[in-house]
Coordinates of C-alpha atoms in Angstrom, one line a residue:
M970 CA 62.8 122.6 87.2
L971 CA 61.8 119.7 89.4
E972 CA 62.9 120.0 93.0
I973 CA 62.7 117.3 95.7
A974 CA 62.5 118.4 99.3
A975 CA 64.6 115.6 100.6
T976 CA 68.2 114.8 101.5
L977 CA 69.7 112.0 99.4
P978 CA 72.2 109.5 100.7
P979 CA 75.8 110.0 99.4
G980 CA 75.6 106.9 97.3
A981 CA 72.7 108.3 95.3
L982 CA 74.8 111.1 93.9
V983 CA 76.5 110.7 90.5
G984 CA 80.1 109.7 91.2
G985 CA 79.5 109.3 94.9
D986 CA 80.1 105.6 95.0
D987 CA 83.8 106.0 93.9
R988 CA 84.5 108.4 96.8
L989 CA 82.6 106.1 99.3
L990 CA 84.6 103.1 98.2
G991 CA 87.9 105.0 98.6
E992 CA 86.9 106.0 102.1
A993 CA 85.8 102.4 103.0
V994 CA 89.0 100.8 101.7
L995 CA 91.1 103.4 103.6
A996 CA 89.1 102.9 106.8
T997 CA 89.6 99.1 106.7
G998 CA 93.4 99.2 105.9
G999 CA 93.2 98.3 102.3
A1000 CA 95.0 99.5 99.2
R1001 CA 93.1 100.2 96.0
F1002 CA 94.8 100.1 92.6
V1003 CA 92.7 101.8 89.8
A1004 CA 93.8 101.6 86.2
R1005 CA 94.1 105.2 85.2
E1006 CA 96.8 107.2 83.6
A1007 CA 97.6 109.3 86.8
D1008 CA 98.5 106.1 88.7
M1009 CA 100.8 104.6 86.1
V1010 CA 104.5 104.9 86.8
R1011 CA 106.6 105.1 83.7
A1012 CA 110.2 105.1 82.8
D1013 CA 111.4 105.5 79.1
G1014 CA 107.9 104.9 78.0
A1015 CA 107.5 101.6 79.9
I1016 CA 105.1 101.1 82.8
T1017 CA 107.2 100.2 85.7
G1018 CA 104.7 100.6 88.6
W1019 CA 101.1 101.0 89.6
R1020 CA 100.4 103.5 92.4
A1021 CA 97.6 102.9 94.9
A1022 CA 94.8 105.4 94.7
N1023 CA 94.4 105.9 98.4
L1024 CA 97.8 105.2 100.0
A1025 CA 101.5 106.1 99.4
V1026 CA 102.0 102.5 98.1
E1027 CA 103.3 101.4 94.7
A1028 CA 103.2 98.0 93.2
M1029 CA 106.3 97.5 91.0
A1030 CA 106.6 95.5 87.8
A1031 CA 107.3 91.9 88.5
G1032 CA 110.7 90.6 87.6
P1033 CA 109.8 89.0 84.3
N1034 CA 107.7 92.1 83.3
T1035 CA 110.4 93.9 81.4
G1036 CA 108.2 96.6 79.8
N1037 CA 105.4 94.3 78.9
S1038 CA 102.5 96.2 80.5
R1039 CA 100.0 98.1 78.3
F1040 CA 97.4 100.6 79.4
E1041 CA 94.0 101.2 77.8
A1042 CA 92.6 104.6 78.6
G1043 CA 88.9 103.4 78.4
P1044 CA 86.7 104.5 80.0
P1045 CA 87.0 102.5 82.1
G1046 CA 90.7 102.3 82.1
A1047 CA 92.4 98.9 82.1
L1048 CA 95.8 97.3 82.4
I1049 CA 96.1 94.7 79.6
C1050 CA 97.3 91.2 80.5
R1051 CA 98.3 89.3 77.4
E1052 CA 98.4 85.5 76.9
G1053 CA 101.8 84.0 77.7
V1054 CA 103.4 87.3 78.6
N1055 CA 104.2 88.5 82.1
C1056 CA 102.5 91.8 82.5
G1057 CA 102.2 91.6 86.3
F1058 CA 103.1 93.7 89.3
T1059 CA 104.2 93.0 92.8
L1060 CA 103.9 94.5 96.3
P1061 CA 106.8 92.8 98.1
G1062 CA 107.1 92.0 101.8
F1063 CA 103.6 93.2 102.8
A1064 CA 103.6 90.9 105.9
P1065 CA 106.2 88.9 107.9
E1066 CA 103.9 85.9 107.5
V1067 CA 100.5 85.2 106.0
E1068 CA 97.8 85.2 108.6
A1069 CA 94.8 86.8 106.8
F1070 CA 94.2 88.8 103.6
T1071 CA 91.6 89.8 101.0
V1072 CA 92.0 90.3 97.3
A1073 CA 89.3 91.8 95.0
V1074 CA 89.7 92.1 91.3
I1075 CA 87.4 94.0 88.9
Y1076 CA 88.2 92.6 85.4
R1077 CA 87.0 91.6 82.0
S1078 CA 88.0 88.5 80.1
E1079 CA 86.8 85.9 77.7
G1080 CA 87.1 83.2 80.4
E1081 CA 90.8 82.6 80.3
A1082 CA 92.3 85.3 82.5
K1083 CA 94.4 82.5 84.1
T1084 CA 96.3 84.0 87.1
L1085 CA 94.6 87.1 88.4
A1086 CA 96.5 87.5 91.7
S1087 CA 98.6 85.5 94.2
V1088 CA 100.0 85.8 97.7
F1089 CA 103.4 84.2 97.7
A1090 CA 105.4 83.2 100.8
G1091 CA 109.0 82.7 99.7
Q1092 CA 110.7 81.0 96.8
A1093 CA 110.7 77.5 98.4
N1094 CA 107.4 77.7 100.2
N1095 CA 103.7 77.9 99.4
M1096 CA 101.4 80.4 97.7
I1097 CA 97.7 81.0 97.4
F1098 CA 96.5 82.1 94.0
L1099 CA 93.3 83.2 92.2
K1100 CA 92.9 81.8 88.7
E1101 CA 90.2 81.8 85.9
G1102 CA 90.1 79.1 83.3
E1103 CA 88.1 76.3 81.7
G1104 CA 84.8 78.0 82.8
Q1105 CA 85.8 78.2 86.5
L1106 CA 87.2 80.6 89.0
L1107 CA 89.6 78.8 91.3
A1108 CA 91.3 79.7 94.5
M1109 CA 93.9 77.2 95.9
D1110 CA 97.4 76.9 97.3
K1111 CA 100.3 75.6 95.2
L1112 CA 100.6 72.4 97.2
G1113 CA 96.9 71.6 96.6
T1114 CA 96.0 71.3 100.3
V1115 CA 92.8 73.4 99.9
E1116 CA 90.8 74.7 96.9
V1117 CA 87.5 76.2 96.1
R1118 CA 85.8 76.8 92.8
L1119 CA 82.9 78.7 91.2
P1120 CA 81.5 78.6 87.7
V1121 CA 82.2 81.7 85.6
P1122 CA 79.3 83.1 83.7
K1123 CA 79.8 83.5 79.9
G1124 CA 80.1 87.0 78.5
R1125 CA 82.6 89.8 78.4
G1126 CA 81.1 92.0 81.1
A1127 CA 83.0 93.2 84.1
K1128 CA 83.4 90.7 86.9
L1129 CA 84.2 91.1 90.6
A1130 CA 86.3 88.2 91.8
M1131 CA 87.2 88.0 95.5
L1132 CA 89.5 85.8 97.5
G1133 CA 89.6 85.9 101.3
F1134 CA 91.8 83.8 103.7
D1135 CA 91.5 83.9 107.5
G1136 CA 94.1 81.3 108.4
R1137 CA 91.4 78.5 108.5
R1138 CA 89.1 79.1 105.6
L1139 CA 89.6 80.0 102.0
R1140 CA 86.7 82.0 100.7
L1141 CA 85.9 82.7 97.1
G1142 CA 83.4 85.1 95.6
L1143 CA 82.3 85.9 92.0
G1144 CA 79.7 88.6 91.9
D1145 CA 77.0 87.4 94.3
A1146 CA 78.1 83.8 94.3
V1147 CA 80.2 82.6 97.2
A1148 CA 81.9 79.4 98.2
E1149 CA 84.4 78.3 100.9
A1150 CA 86.7 75.5 101.9
V1151 CA 88.3 74.7 105.3
G1152 CA 91.9 73.6 105.5
K1153 CA 95.3 74.5 107.0
V1154 CA 97.6 75.9 104.4
P1155 CA 101.3 75.0 105.1
G1156 CA 104.3 77.1 104.3
L1157 CA 102.8 80.5 105.0
A1158 CA 105.0 81.4 108.0
H1159 CA 107.3 83.4 105.9
Q1160 CA 107.5 86.9 104.5
A1161 CA 104.9 87.3 101.8
D1162 CA 104.7 89.2 98.5
F1163 CA 101.4 90.1 96.7
F1164 CA 101.3 89.7 92.9
I1165 CA 98.8 91.2 90.4
G1166 CA 98.4 89.3 87.1
C1167 CA 101.1 86.7 87.8
R1168 CA 102.1 84.2 90.5
S1169 CA 105.7 85.1 91.4
N1170 CA 108.9 86.8 90.2
R1171 CA 109.9 83.6 88.4
S1172 CA 110.1 83.6 84.6
G1173 CA 109.1 80.6 82.4
L1174 CA 105.5 80.3 83.6
A1175 CA 103.9 81.5 80.4
K1176 CA 101.1 78.9 80.5
L1177 CA 99.8 80.4 83.7
L1178 CA 99.5 83.9 82.1
G1179 CA 96.2 84.7 80.4
Q1180 CA 94.3 87.4 78.6
S1181 CA 92.3 90.0 80.6
L1182 CA 91.6 93.6 81.3
L1183 CA 92.3 94.6 84.9
H1184 CA 90.2 97.6 85.9
E1185 CA 90.8 97.7 89.6
V1186 CA 92.6 95.5 92.2
L1187 CA 92.0 95.9 95.9
F1188 CA 94.1 94.3 98.6
W1189 CA 93.7 94.1 102.3
P1190 CA 97.0 92.6 103.7
D1191 CA 95.9 91.6 107.2
R1192 CA 92.1 91.0 107.3
C1193 CA 89.6 88.7 105.7
L1194 CA 86.5 90.7 104.8
P1195 CA 84.4 87.8 103.4
G1196 CA 82.8 86.1 106.4
S1197 CA 83.9 88.8 108.8
S1198 CA 81.4 89.8 111.5
D1199 CA 83.0 93.2 111.9
A1200 CA 80.5 95.9 110.9
Q1201 CA 83.2 98.0 109.2
D1202 CA 84.3 95.1 107.1
Q1203 CA 80.8 94.3 106.0
A1204 CA 80.1 97.9 105.2
A1205 CA 83.2 98.0 103.0
L1206 CA 82.1 94.8 101.1
A1207 CA 78.6 96.3 100.6
T1208 CA 80.1 99.5 99.3
L1209 CA 82.4 97.6 96.9
H1210 CA 79.5 95.6 95.5
R1211 CA 77.4 98.7 95.1
Y1212 CA 80.2 100.5 93.3
V1213 CA 80.7 97.7 90.8
R1214 CA 77.0 97.4 90.2
W1215 CA 76.7 101.1 89.3
T1216 CA 80.1 101.8 87.7
Y1217 CA 80.7 98.7 85.5

């Protein structure tokens, strides 16, 4: 038996990155939704909610998602989003108004996931959404006042998409690629809802709903980690990237 007289860092241990990511997300005030059976909320066989792995928080099925969600055990597990069908979830009223947030999505697709997530500030106001389509990952607001794009590499491997907003800049990340745009987004001074896999509770938006496998969704409701100079924020981002690299 080979023995090494050294102390290894926690991240070097098998399975250690998952625990470290959970701790980092909790320490920075985020919620982590992992696609696994234990976190699926069901009623009469239908998936009606998605529990956060690290907090007593539950994203409920969006209004038009009337039993449409499907779960794939994996590994890794995944919530299945289907073309033209609302399979989304929502975390309503996370903030009285949108000042800053971060969304990270670990997913697989063939390039047409369409809506991955959105932050929606009221039925008559604006939203910021994250979309994949036509070979690009796009972050923008509904009114089109600010947008940022990145090319999506071909292939069906897992991707890490990240959207960050600090009130002045919209930041987009896809793996190691990053881009940003500066602009004031109007209409965000209202109570906000967070949506996974769809844009809002409205029905009739089938063309905005694509095909994807959602493995994990992470959401920080009041801080923009990309571009942050805070050491804890940067450590959480580094832990997330390391986790994706070794796990997916």
